[in-house]
Amino acid sequence: EPEVTQTPSHQVTQMGQEVILRCVPISNHLYFYWYRQILGQKVEFLVSFYNNEISEKSEIFDDQFSVERPDGSNFTLKIRSTKLEDSAMYFCASSRSSSGNTIYFGEGSWLTVV
Amino acid sequence: KNQVEQSPQSLIILEGKNCTLQCNYTVSPFSNLRWYKQDTGRGPVSLTIMTFSENTKSNGRYTATLDADTKQSSLHITASQLSDSASYICVVRTGTASKLTFGTGTRLQVTL
């Protein structure tokens, strides 16, 4: 079965550094998402992306965050000037459509900011 | 504010037994409701998707119900197995938004 793949699986970074999390969505999917889950808390929506632009974003997704689809296959989340509270599992997801289809999640990138 | 509440928070059952997990939501406008299974440290995996007009949907030993009038859903697991130990998350999509609102999940532990 096709799957969403994410790299790295785990990254430790110093506070203030920039981090790029990478994702390869399922190949025929058109909608891409980033979610995050702080340890012990529920999964939270960050951003959705369609047709090479952001279609929706949450209050969490401020100027510190950006997304990009640089080459037609990768979908990246960049976090500038990381803070301790950015430590979380970041999930990439993709779907074929925006409403009724299954959204497939990757295995996550665990980010630890020290 | 869109919210999804789940109960119980955690549950321990013996292998082979059945269990039912509950979900209440206050999301408007409602588009669909999903149940996901999440193993510790892994990504969520979709179990079912239900739209407004669907009352019941099954996927193997998992059966989800939806009452759109009372804004409640349940997930019934039949003949539980040790591998069912995971968090089960109720997720609701609003009508015009592309984002999902996640519940806090029910942590299920199946024991011998």
mmCIF file with all atom_site columns, C-alpha atoms in Angstrom:
data_model
loop_
_atom_site.group_PDB
_atom_site.id
_atom_site.type_symbol
_atom_site.label_atom_id
_atom_site.label_alt_id
_atom_site.label_comp_id
_atom_site.label_asym_id
_atom_site.label_entity_id
_atom_site.label_seq_id
_atom_site.pdbx_PDB_ins_code
_atom_site.Cartn_x
_atom_site.Cartn_y
_atom_site.Cartn_z
_atom_site.occupancy
_atom_site.B_iso_or_equiv
_atom_site.pdbx_formal_charge
_atom_site.auth_seq_id
_atom_site.auth_comp_id
_atom_site.auth_asym_id
_atom_site.auth_atom_id
_atom_site.pdbx_PDB_model_num
ATOM 1   C CA . GLU A 1 1   ? 0.000   0.000   0.000  1.00 0.00 ? 1   GLU A CA 1
ATOM 2   C CA . PRO A 1 2   ? 1.339   3.483   -0.839 1.00 0.00 ? 2   PRO A CA 1
ATOM 3   C CA . GLU A 1 3   ? 2.440   5.510   2.140  1.00 0.00 ? 3   GLU A CA 1
ATOM 4   C CA . VAL A 1 4   ? 3.527   8.952   3.209  1.00 0.00 ? 4   VAL A CA 1
ATOM 5   C CA . THR A 1 5   ? 7.198   8.990   4.140  1.00 0.00 ? 5   THR A CA 1
ATOM 6   C CA . GLN A 1 6   ? 8.874   11.488  6.426  1.00 0.00 ? 6   GLN A CA 1
ATOM 7   C CA . THR A 1 7   ? 12.469  12.354  7.214  1.00 0.00 ? 7   THR A CA 1
ATOM 8   C CA . PRO A 1 8   ? 14.147  12.639  9.597  1.00 0.00 ? 8   PRO A CA 1
ATOM 9   C CA . SER A 1 9   ? 12.389  10.338  12.051 1.00 0.00 ? 9   SER A CA 1
ATOM 10  C CA . HIS A 1 10  ? 14.033  12.184  14.931 1.00 0.00 ? 10  HIS A CA 1
ATOM 11  C CA . GLN A 1 11  ? 15.939  15.456  15.106 1.00 0.00 ? 11  GLN A CA 1
ATOM 12  C CA . VAL A 1 12  ? 17.498  17.251  18.027 1.00 0.00 ? 12  VAL A CA 1
ATOM 13  C CA . THR A 1 13  ? 18.224  20.929  17.509 1.00 0.00 ? 13  THR A CA 1
ATOM 14  C CA . GLN A 1 14  ? 19.383  23.840  19.584 1.00 0.00 ? 14  GLN A CA 1
ATOM 15  C CA . MET A 1 15  ? 16.995  26.633  20.422 1.00 0.00 ? 15  MET A CA 1
ATOM 16  C CA . GLY A 1 16  ? 17.155  29.358  17.784 1.00 0.00 ? 16  GLY A CA 1
ATOM 17  C CA . GLN A 1 17  ? 18.231  27.061  14.970 1.00 0.00 ? 17  GLN A CA 1
ATOM 18  C CA . GLU A 1 18  ? 16.253  26.452  11.789 1.00 0.00 ? 18  GLU A CA 1
ATOM 19  C CA . VAL A 1 19  ? 14.797  23.013  11.060 1.00 0.00 ? 19  VAL A CA 1
ATOM 20  C CA . ILE A 1 20  ? 13.435  21.543  7.839  1.00 0.00 ? 20  ILE A CA 1
ATOM 21  C CA . LEU A 1 21  ? 11.188  18.506  8.030  1.00 0.00 ? 21  LEU A CA 1
ATOM 22  C CA . ARG A 1 22  ? 10.684  16.613  4.808  1.00 0.00 ? 22  ARG A CA 1
ATOM 23  C CA . CYS A 1 23  ? 7.776   14.587  3.508  1.00 0.00 ? 23  CYS A CA 1
ATOM 24  C CA . VAL A 1 24  ? 7.027   12.611  0.374  1.00 0.00 ? 24  VAL A CA 1
ATOM 25  C CA . PRO A 1 25  ? 3.232   12.420  0.015  1.00 0.00 ? 25  PRO A CA 1
ATOM 26  C CA . ILE A 1 26  ? 1.453   9.624   -1.832 1.00 0.00 ? 26  ILE A CA 1
ATOM 27  C CA . SER A 1 27  ? 2.075   10.173  -5.519 1.00 0.00 ? 27  SER A CA 1
ATOM 28  C CA . ASN A 1 28  ? -1.446  10.793  -6.875 1.00 0.00 ? 28  ASN A CA 1
ATOM 29  C CA . HIS A 1 29  ? -2.559  12.915  -3.931 1.00 0.00 ? 29  HIS A CA 1
ATOM 30  C CA . LEU A 1 30  ? -3.254  16.608  -4.383 1.00 0.00 ? 30  LEU A CA 1
ATOM 31  C CA . TYR A 1 31  ? -3.761  17.866  -0.819 1.00 0.00 ? 31  TYR A CA 1
ATOM 32  C CA . PHE A 1 32  ? -0.989  17.993  1.735  1.00 0.00 ? 32  PHE A CA 1
ATOM 33  C CA . TYR A 1 33  ? -1.012  18.758  5.420  1.00 0.00 ? 33  TYR A CA 1
ATOM 34  C CA . TRP A 1 34  ? 1.181   19.229  8.439  1.00 0.00 ? 34  TRP A CA 1
ATOM 35  C CA . TYR A 1 35  ? -0.039  18.384  11.924 1.00 0.00 ? 35  TYR A CA 1
ATOM 36  C CA . ARG A 1 36  ? 1.815   18.295  15.199 1.00 0.00 ? 36  ARG A CA 1
ATOM 37  C CA . GLN A 1 37  ? 1.382   16.431  18.463 1.00 0.00 ? 37  GLN A CA 1
ATOM 38  C CA . ILE A 1 38  ? 3.043   17.659  21.622 1.00 0.00 ? 38  ILE A CA 1
ATOM 39  C CA . LEU A 1 39  ? 3.853   14.758  23.936 1.00 0.00 ? 39  LEU A CA 1
ATOM 40  C CA . GLY A 1 40  ? 0.734   13.646  25.794 1.00 0.00 ? 40  GLY A CA 1
ATOM 41  C CA . GLN A 1 41  ? -1.549  16.019  23.924 1.00 0.00 ? 41  GLN A CA 1
ATOM 42  C CA . LYS A 1 42  ? -3.879  15.717  20.967 1.00 0.00 ? 42  LYS A CA 1
ATOM 43  C CA . VAL A 1 43  ? -2.953  16.106  17.344 1.00 0.00 ? 43  VAL A CA 1
ATOM 44  C CA . GLU A 1 44  ? -3.249  19.719  16.148 1.00 0.00 ? 44  GLU A CA 1
ATOM 45  C CA . PHE A 1 45  ? -3.683  21.065  12.646 1.00 0.00 ? 45  PHE A CA 1
ATOM 46  C CA . LEU A 1 46  ? -0.957  23.354  11.341 1.00 0.00 ? 46  LEU A CA 1
ATOM 47  C CA . VAL A 1 47  ? -1.495  23.903  7.630  1.00 0.00 ? 47  VAL A CA 1
ATOM 48  C CA . SER A 1 48  ? -3.024  22.537  4.447  1.00 0.00 ? 48  SER A CA 1
ATOM 49  C CA . PHE A 1 49  ? -1.543  22.993  0.982  1.00 0.00 ? 49  PHE A CA 1
ATOM 50  C CA . TYR A 1 50  ? -3.080  22.623  -2.444 1.00 0.00 ? 50  TYR A CA 1
ATOM 51  C CA . ASN A 1 51  ? -2.104  23.717  -5.933 1.00 0.00 ? 51  ASN A CA 1
ATOM 52  C CA . ASN A 1 52  ? 1.200   25.109  -4.678 1.00 0.00 ? 52  ASN A CA 1
ATOM 53  C CA . GLU A 1 53  ? -0.276  27.385  -2.093 1.00 0.00 ? 53  GLU A CA 1
ATOM 54  C CA . ILE A 1 54  ? -1.523  27.337  1.477  1.00 0.00 ? 54  ILE A CA 1
ATOM 55  C CA . SER A 1 55  ? -5.276  26.718  1.556  1.00 0.00 ? 55  SER A CA 1
ATOM 56  C CA . GLU A 1 56  ? -5.719  26.977  5.304  1.00 0.00 ? 56  GLU A CA 1
ATOM 57  C CA . LYS A 1 57  ? -3.593  27.458  8.401  1.00 0.00 ? 57  LYS A CA 1
ATOM 58  C CA . SER A 1 58  ? -4.129  27.489  12.152 1.00 0.00 ? 58  SER A CA 1
ATOM 59  C CA . GLU A 1 59  ? -3.126  30.113  14.720 1.00 0.00 ? 59  GLU A CA 1
ATOM 60  C CA . ILE A 1 60  ? -0.116  27.947  15.540 1.00 0.00 ? 60  ILE A CA 1
ATOM 61  C CA . PHE A 1 61  ? 1.231   28.395  12.009 1.00 0.00 ? 61  PHE A CA 1
ATOM 62  C CA . ASP A 1 62  ? 2.695   31.873  12.423 1.00 0.00 ? 62  ASP A CA 1
ATOM 63  C CA . ASP A 1 63  ? 5.587   33.591  10.640 1.00 0.00 ? 63  ASP A CA 1
ATOM 64  C CA . GLN A 1 64  ? 8.002   31.158  12.240 1.00 0.00 ? 64  GLN A CA 1
ATOM 65  C CA . PHE A 1 65  ? 6.663   28.400  9.990  1.00 0.00 ? 65  PHE A CA 1
ATOM 66  C CA . SER A 1 66  ? 6.656   27.963  6.229  1.00 0.00 ? 66  SER A CA 1
ATOM 67  C CA . VAL A 1 67  ? 5.856   25.176  3.793  1.00 0.00 ? 67  VAL A CA 1
ATOM 68  C CA . GLU A 1 68  ? 7.103   24.462  0.338  1.00 0.00 ? 68  GLU A CA 1
ATOM 69  C CA . ARG A 1 69  ? 6.778   21.903  -2.428 1.00 0.00 ? 69  ARG A CA 1
ATOM 70  C CA . PRO A 1 70  ? 10.093  22.541  -4.107 1.00 0.00 ? 70  PRO A CA 1
ATOM 71  C CA . ASP A 1 71  ? 10.238  19.809  -6.726 1.00 0.00 ? 71  ASP A CA 1
ATOM 72  C CA . GLY A 1 72  ? 6.808   18.248  -7.266 1.00 0.00 ? 72  GLY A CA 1
ATOM 73  C CA . SER A 1 73  ? 7.413   15.327  -4.939 1.00 0.00 ? 73  SER A CA 1
ATOM 74  C CA . ASN A 1 74  ? 8.730   16.647  -1.622 1.00 0.00 ? 74  ASN A CA 1
ATOM 75  C CA . PHE A 1 75  ? 6.667   18.714  0.790  1.00 0.00 ? 75  PHE A CA 1
ATOM 76  C CA . THR A 1 76  ? 8.650   20.495  3.464  1.00 0.00 ? 76  THR A CA 1
ATOM 77  C CA . LEU A 1 77  ? 7.936   22.267  6.735  1.00 0.00 ? 77  LEU A CA 1
ATOM 78  C CA . LYS A 1 78  ? 10.496  24.851  7.783  1.00 0.00 ? 78  LYS A CA 1
ATOM 79  C CA . ILE A 1 79  ? 10.617  26.088  11.360 1.00 0.00 ? 79  ILE A CA 1
ATOM 80  C CA . ARG A 1 80  ? 12.761  29.178  11.821 1.00 0.00 ? 80  ARG A CA 1
ATOM 81  C CA . SER A 1 81  ? 14.372  30.115  15.110 1.00 0.00 ? 81  SER A CA 1
ATOM 82  C CA . THR A 1 82  ? 13.069  27.083  17.010 1.00 0.00 ? 82  THR A CA 1
ATOM 83  C CA . LYS A 1 83  ? 11.770  27.410  20.555 1.00 0.00 ? 83  LYS A CA 1
ATOM 84  C CA . LEU A 1 84  ? 11.587  24.841  23.337 1.00 0.00 ? 84  LEU A CA 1
ATOM 85  C CA . GLU A 1 85  ? 7.820   24.645  22.905 1.00 0.00 ? 85  GLU A CA 1
ATOM 86  C CA . ASP A 1 86  ? 8.251   23.554  19.284 1.00 0.00 ? 86  ASP A CA 1
ATOM 87  C CA . SER A 1 87  ? 9.313   20.142  20.591 1.00 0.00 ? 87  SER A CA 1
ATOM 88  C CA . ALA A 1 88  ? 6.688   17.758  19.246 1.00 0.00 ? 88  ALA A CA 1
ATOM 89  C CA . MET A 1 89  ? 5.968   14.998  16.765 1.00 0.00 ? 89  MET A CA 1
ATOM 90  C CA . TYR A 1 90  ? 5.256   16.548  13.376 1.00 0.00 ? 90  TYR A CA 1
ATOM 91  C CA . PHE A 1 91  ? 3.034   14.532  11.061 1.00 0.00 ? 91  PHE A CA 1
ATOM 92  C CA . CYS A 1 92  ? 2.783   15.036  7.341  1.00 0.00 ? 92  CYS A CA 1
ATOM 93  C CA . ALA A 1 93  ? -0.397  13.828  5.651  1.00 0.00 ? 93  ALA A CA 1
ATOM 94  C CA . SER A 1 94  ? -1.890  13.722  2.191  1.00 0.00 ? 94  SER A CA 1
ATOM 95  C CA . SER A 1 95  ? -5.215  13.012  0.512  1.00 0.00 ? 95  SER A CA 1
ATOM 96  C CA . ARG A 1 96  ? -6.609  12.843  -2.982 1.00 0.00 ? 96  ARG A CA 1
ATOM 97  C CA . SER A 1 97  ? -9.373  15.339  -2.331 1.00 0.00 ? 97  SER A CA 1
ATOM 98  C CA . SER A 1 98  ? -10.177 17.911  0.306  1.00 0.00 ? 98  SER A CA 1
ATOM 99  C CA . SER A 1 99  ? -13.288 16.412  1.825  1.00 0.00 ? 99  SER A CA 1
ATOM 100 C CA . GLY A 1 100 ? -14.361 12.791  1.808  1.00 0.00 ? 100 GLY A CA 1
ATOM 101 C CA . ASN A 1 101 ? -11.219 10.864  1.065  1.00 0.00 ? 101 ASN A CA 1
ATOM 102 C CA . THR A 1 102 ? -9.039  9.153   3.599  1.00 0.00 ? 102 THR A CA 1
ATOM 103 C CA . ILE A 1 103 ? -6.175  11.278  4.857  1.00 0.00 ? 103 ILE A CA 1
ATOM 104 C CA . TYR A 1 104 ? -3.017  9.241   5.121  1.00 0.00 ? 104 TYR A CA 1
ATOM 105 C CA . PHE A 1 105 ? -0.491  10.166  7.774  1.00 0.00 ? 105 PHE A CA 1
ATOM 106 C CA . GLY A 1 106 ? 3.230   9.579   7.786  1.00 0.00 ? 106 GLY A CA 1
ATOM 107 C CA . GLU A 1 107 ? 5.035   8.051   10.732 1.00 0.00 ? 107 GLU A CA 1
ATOM 108 C CA . GLY A 1 108 ? 6.083   11.453  12.008 1.00 0.00 ? 108 GLY A CA 1
ATOM 109 C CA . SER A 1 109 ? 9.250   13.415  12.669 1.00 0.00 ? 109 SER A CA 1
ATOM 110 C CA . TRP A 1 110 ? 10.048  13.775  16.331 1.00 0.00 ? 110 TRP A CA 1
ATOM 111 C CA . LEU A 1 111 ? 11.609  17.188  16.953 1.00 0.00 ? 111 LEU A CA 1
ATOM 112 C CA . THR A 1 112 ? 13.386  17.909  20.214 1.00 0.00 ? 112 THR A CA 1
ATOM 113 C CA . VAL A 1 113 ? 14.523  21.492  20.836 1.00 0.00 ? 113 VAL A CA 1
ATOM 114 C CA . VAL A 1 114 ? 17.135  21.842  23.570 1.00 0.00 ? 114 VAL A CA 1
ATOM 115 C CA . LYS B 2 1   ? -15.339 26.711  19.109 1.00 0.00 ? 1   LYS B CA 1
ATOM 116 C CA . ASN B 2 2   ? -15.040 23.308  17.396 1.00 0.00 ? 2   ASN B CA 1
ATOM 117 C CA . GLN B 2 3   ? -14.438 20.600  19.960 1.00 0.00 ? 3   GLN B CA 1
ATOM 118 C CA . VAL B 2 4   ? -14.267 16.823  20.025 1.00 0.00 ? 4   VAL B CA 1
ATOM 119 C CA . GLU B 2 5   ? -14.552 15.067  23.384 1.00 0.00 ? 5   GLU B CA 1
ATOM 120 C CA . GLN B 2 6   ? -13.911 11.376  23.943 1.00 0.00 ? 6   GLN B CA 1
ATOM 121 C CA . SER B 2 7   ? -14.598 8.938   26.738 1.00 0.00 ? 7   SER B CA 1
ATOM 122 C CA . PRO B 2 8   ? -13.334 7.057   28.522 1.00 0.00 ? 8   PRO B CA 1
ATOM 123 C CA . GLN B 2 9   ? -9.861  8.553   28.654 1.00 0.00 ? 9   GLN B CA 1
ATOM 124 C CA . SER B 2 10  ? -8.402  5.075   29.078 1.00 0.00 ? 10  SER B CA 1
ATOM 125 C CA . LEU B 2 11  ? -9.687  1.526   29.163 1.00 0.00 ? 11  LEU B CA 1
ATOM 126 C CA . ILE B 2 12  ? -8.257  -1.881  30.038 1.00 0.00 ? 12  ILE B CA 1
ATOM 127 C CA . ILE B 2 13  ? -10.002 -5.012  28.757 1.00 0.00 ? 13  ILE B CA 1
ATOM 128 C CA . LEU B 2 14  ? -9.231  -8.705  28.530 1.00 0.00 ? 14  LEU B CA 1
ATOM 129 C CA . GLU B 2 15  ? -8.337  -10.231 25.200 1.00 0.00 ? 15  GLU B CA 1
ATOM 130 C CA . GLY B 2 16  ? -11.417 -11.497 23.411 1.00 0.00 ? 16  GLY B CA 1
ATOM 131 C CA . LYS B 2 17  ? -13.785 -9.027  25.053 1.00 0.00 ? 17  LYS B CA 1
ATOM 132 C CA . ASN B 2 18  ? -15.716 -6.290  23.268 1.00 0.00 ? 18  ASN B CA 1
ATOM 133 C CA . CYS B 2 19  ? -15.599 -2.590  24.052 1.00 0.00 ? 19  CYS B CA 1
ATOM 134 C CA . THR B 2 20  ? -17.227 0.656   22.966 1.00 0.00 ? 20  THR B CA 1
ATOM 135 C CA . LEU B 2 21  ? -15.576 4.046   22.818 1.00 0.00 ? 21  LEU B CA 1
ATOM 136 C CA . GLN B 2 22  ? -17.557 7.278   22.789 1.00 0.00 ? 22  GLN B CA 1
ATOM 137 C CA . CYS B 2 23  ? -17.146 10.588  20.989 1.00 0.00 ? 23  CYS B CA 1
ATOM 138 C CA . ASN B 2 24  ? -19.143 13.820  21.300 1.00 0.00 ? 24  ASN B CA 1
ATOM 139 C CA . TYR B 2 25  ? -18.498 16.740  19.030 1.00 0.00 ? 25  TYR B CA 1
ATOM 140 C CA . THR B 2 26  ? -19.498 20.352  18.676 1.00 0.00 ? 26  THR B CA 1
ATOM 141 C CA . VAL B 2 27  ? -18.340 21.078  15.156 1.00 0.00 ? 27  VAL B CA 1
ATOM 142 C CA . SER B 2 28  ? -20.204 23.177  12.648 1.00 0.00 ? 28  SER B CA 1
ATOM 143 C CA . PRO B 2 29  ? -20.783 22.810  9.811  1.00 0.00 ? 29  PRO B CA 1
ATOM 144 C CA . PHE B 2 30  ? -20.229 19.077  9.973  1.00 0.00 ? 30  PHE B CA 1
ATOM 145 C CA . SER B 2 31  ? -18.661 17.310  6.995  1.00 0.00 ? 31  SER B CA 1
ATOM 146 C CA . ASN B 2 32  ? -17.577 13.895  8.162  1.00 0.00 ? 32  ASN B CA 1
ATOM 147 C CA . LEU B 2 33  ? -16.350 11.983  11.186 1.00 0.00 ? 33  LEU B CA 1
ATOM 148 C CA . ARG B 2 34  ? -13.367 9.660   11.232 1.00 0.00 ? 34  ARG B CA 1
ATOM 149 C CA . TRP B 2 35  ? -11.937 7.197   13.672 1.00 0.00 ? 35  TRP B CA 1
ATOM 150 C CA . TYR B 2 36  ? -8.190  6.712   13.690 1.00 0.00 ? 36  TYR B CA 1
ATOM 151 C CA . LYS B 2 37  ? -5.975  4.220   15.497 1.00 0.00 ? 37  LYS B CA 1
ATOM 152 C CA . GLN B 2 38  ? -2.635  5.531   16.729 1.00 0.00 ? 38  GLN B CA 1
ATOM 153 C CA . ASP B 2 39  ? 0.047   3.280   18.111 1.00 0.00 ? 39  ASP B CA 1
ATOM 154 C CA . THR B 2 40  ? 2.459   4.975   20.505 1.00 0.00 ? 40  THR B CA 1
ATOM 155 C CA . GLY B 2 41  ? 4.988   7.054   18.578 1.00 0.00 ? 41  GLY B CA 1
ATOM 156 C CA . ARG B 2 42  ? 3.408   6.269   15.219 1.00 0.00 ? 42  ARG B CA 1
ATOM 157 C CA . GLY B 2 43  ? 1.191   8.143   12.792 1.00 0.00 ? 43  GLY B CA 1
ATOM 158 C CA . PRO B 2 44  ? -2.608  7.840   12.964 1.00 0.00 ? 44  PRO B CA 1
ATOM 159 C CA . VAL B 2 45  ? -4.150  5.170   10.719 1.00 0.00 ? 45  VAL B CA 1
ATOM 160 C CA . SER B 2 46  ? -7.673  5.622   9.382  1.00 0.00 ? 46  SER B CA 1
ATOM 161 C CA . LEU B 2 47  ? -10.312 3.068   10.453 1.00 0.00 ? 47  LEU B CA 1
ATOM 162 C CA . THR B 2 48  ? -13.580 4.576   9.200  1.00 0.00 ? 48  THR B CA 1
ATOM 163 C CA . ILE B 2 49  ? -15.039 7.711   7.617  1.00 0.00 ? 49  ILE B CA 1
ATOM 164 C CA . MET B 2 50  ? -18.714 8.549   8.092  1.00 0.00 ? 50  MET B CA 1
ATOM 165 C CA . THR B 2 51  ? -20.738 11.314  6.486  1.00 0.00 ? 51  THR B CA 1
ATOM 166 C CA . PHE B 2 52  ? -23.888 12.967  7.777  1.00 0.00 ? 52  PHE B CA 1
ATOM 167 C CA . SER B 2 53  ? -26.176 10.392  6.156  1.00 0.00 ? 53  SER B CA 1
ATOM 168 C CA . GLU B 2 54  ? -24.393 7.284   7.422  1.00 0.00 ? 54  GLU B CA 1
ATOM 169 C CA . ASN B 2 55  ? -25.433 5.693   10.733 1.00 0.00 ? 55  ASN B CA 1
ATOM 170 C CA . THR B 2 56  ? -23.110 2.711   10.812 1.00 0.00 ? 56  THR B CA 1
ATOM 171 C CA . LYS B 2 57  ? -19.927 1.669   9.109  1.00 0.00 ? 57  LYS B CA 1
ATOM 172 C CA . SER B 2 58  ? -17.826 -1.421  9.684  1.00 0.00 ? 58  SER B CA 1
ATOM 173 C CA . ASN B 2 59  ? -14.207 -2.250  8.992  1.00 0.00 ? 59  ASN B CA 1
ATOM 174 C CA . GLY B 2 60  ? -13.470 -5.792  10.113 1.00 0.00 ? 60  GLY B CA 1
ATOM 175 C CA . ARG B 2 61  ? -13.839 -5.976  13.893 1.00 0.00 ? 61  ARG B CA 1
ATOM 176 C CA . TYR B 2 62  ? -14.394 -2.218  14.103 1.00 0.00 ? 62  TYR B CA 1
ATOM 177 C CA . THR B 2 63  ? -17.921 -0.795  13.846 1.00 0.00 ? 63  THR B CA 1
ATOM 178 C CA . ALA B 2 64  ? -18.532 2.937   14.033 1.00 0.00 ? 64  ALA B CA 1
ATOM 179 C CA . THR B 2 65  ? -21.903 4.569   14.593 1.00 0.00 ? 65  THR B CA 1
ATOM 180 C CA . LEU B 2 66  ? -22.939 8.158   14.066 1.00 0.00 ? 66  LEU B CA 1
ATOM 181 C CA . ASP B 2 67  ? -25.924 10.092  15.378 1.00 0.00 ? 67  ASP B CA 1
ATOM 182 C CA . ALA B 2 68  ? -25.741 13.468  13.659 1.00 0.00 ? 68  ALA B CA 1
ATOM 183 C CA . ASP B 2 69  ? -28.732 14.776  15.607 1.00 0.00 ? 69  ASP B CA 1
ATOM 184 C CA . THR B 2 70  ? -27.121 14.300  19.014 1.00 0.00 ? 70  THR B CA 1
ATOM 185 C CA . LYS B 2 71  ? -23.611 14.793  17.598 1.00 0.00 ? 71  LYS B CA 1
ATOM 186 C CA . GLN B 2 72  ? -22.368 11.535  19.014 1.00 0.00 ? 72  GLN B CA 1
ATOM 187 C CA . SER B 2 73  ? -20.335 8.692   17.596 1.00 0.00 ? 73  SER B CA 1
ATOM 188 C CA . SER B 2 74  ? -19.123 5.399   18.962 1.00 0.00 ? 74  SER B CA 1
ATOM 189 C CA . LEU B 2 75  ? -16.503 2.878   17.960 1.00 0.00 ? 75  LEU B CA 1
ATOM 190 C CA . HIS B 2 76  ? -17.212 -0.738  18.881 1.00 0.00 ? 76  HIS B CA 1
ATOM 191 C CA . ILE B 2 77  ? -14.368 -3.240  18.850 1.00 0.00 ? 77  ILE B CA 1
ATOM 192 C CA . THR B 2 78  ? -15.347 -6.887  18.742 1.00 0.00 ? 78  THR B CA 1
ATOM 193 C CA . ALA B 2 79  ? -13.273 -9.808  20.029 1.00 0.00 ? 79  ALA B CA 1
ATOM 194 C CA . SER B 2 80  ? -10.345 -7.626  21.021 1.00 0.00 ? 80  SER B CA 1
ATOM 195 C CA . GLN B 2 81  ? -6.779  -8.691  20.314 1.00 0.00 ? 81  GLN B CA 1
ATOM 196 C CA . LEU B 2 82  ? -3.534  -7.691  21.986 1.00 0.00 ? 82  LEU B CA 1
ATOM 197 C CA . SER B 2 83  ? -2.640  -5.744  18.837 1.00 0.00 ? 83  SER B CA 1
ATOM 198 C CA . ASP B 2 84  ? -5.678  -3.525  19.387 1.00 0.00 ? 84  ASP B CA 1
ATOM 199 C CA . SER B 2 85  ? -3.791  -1.820  22.214 1.00 0.00 ? 85  SER B CA 1
ATOM 200 C CA . ALA B 2 86  ? -3.453  1.773   20.997 1.00 0.00 ? 86  ALA B CA 1
ATOM 201 C CA . SER B 2 87  ? -5.072  5.188   21.184 1.00 0.00 ? 87  SER B CA 1
ATOM 202 C CA . TYR B 2 88  ? -8.331  5.542   19.282 1.00 0.00 ? 88  TYR B CA 1
ATOM 203 C CA . ILE B 2 89  ? -8.989  9.041   18.099 1.00 0.00 ? 89  ILE B CA 1
ATOM 204 C CA . CYS B 2 90  ? -12.244 10.580  16.941 1.00 0.00 ? 90  CYS B CA 1
ATOM 205 C CA . VAL B 2 91  ? -11.661 13.229  14.279 1.00 0.00 ? 91  VAL B CA 1
ATOM 206 C CA . VAL B 2 92  ? -14.209 15.592  12.750 1.00 0.00 ? 92  VAL B CA 1
ATOM 207 C CA . ARG B 2 93  ? -13.956 17.594  9.578  1.00 0.00 ? 93  ARG B CA 1
ATOM 208 C CA . THR B 2 94  ? -15.902 20.816  9.166  1.00 0.00 ? 94  THR B CA 1
ATOM 209 C CA . GLY B 2 95  ? -17.886 21.482  6.027  1.00 0.00 ? 95  GLY B CA 1
ATOM 210 C CA . THR B 2 96  ? -15.752 24.057  4.336  1.00 0.00 ? 96  THR B CA 1
ATOM 211 C CA . ALA B 2 97  ? -12.407 23.627  6.023  1.00 0.00 ? 97  ALA B CA 1
ATOM 212 C CA . SER B 2 98  ? -9.635  21.330  4.972  1.00 0.00 ? 98  SER B CA 1
ATOM 213 C CA . LYS B 2 99  ? -8.457  20.819  8.524  1.00 0.00 ? 99  LYS B CA 1
ATOM 214 C CA . LEU B 2 100 ? -9.405  18.043  10.915 1.00 0.00 ? 100 LEU B CA 1
ATOM 215 C CA . THR B 2 101 ? -10.270 18.574  14.578 1.00 0.00 ? 101 THR B CA 1
ATOM 216 C CA . PHE B 2 102 ? -8.880  15.766  16.703 1.00 0.00 ? 102 PHE B CA 1
ATOM 217 C CA . GLY B 2 103 ? -10.211 14.440  19.971 1.00 0.00 ? 103 GLY B CA 1
ATOM 218 C CA . THR B 2 104 ? -7.870  13.635  22.833 1.00 0.00 ? 104 THR B CA 1
ATOM 219 C CA . GLY B 2 105 ? -8.278  9.929   22.212 1.00 0.00 ? 105 GLY B CA 1
ATOM 220 C CA . THR B 2 106 ? -9.104  6.867   24.287 1.00 0.00 ? 106 THR B CA 1
ATOM 221 C CA . ARG B 2 107 ? -6.098  4.822   25.295 1.00 0.00 ? 107 ARG B CA 1
ATOM 222 C CA . LEU B 2 108 ? -7.062  1.142   25.035 1.00 0.00 ? 108 LEU B CA 1
ATOM 223 C CA . GLN B 2 109 ? -5.006  -1.617  26.593 1.00 0.00 ? 109 GLN B CA 1
ATOM 224 C CA . VAL B 2 110 ? -5.872  -5.235  25.835 1.00 0.00 ? 110 VAL B CA 1
ATOM 225 C CA . THR B 2 111 ? -4.397  -7.728  28.293 1.00 0.00 ? 111 THR B CA 1
ATOM 226 C CA . LEU B 2 112 ? -4.237  -11.502 28.685 1.00 0.00 ? 112 LEU B CA 1
#
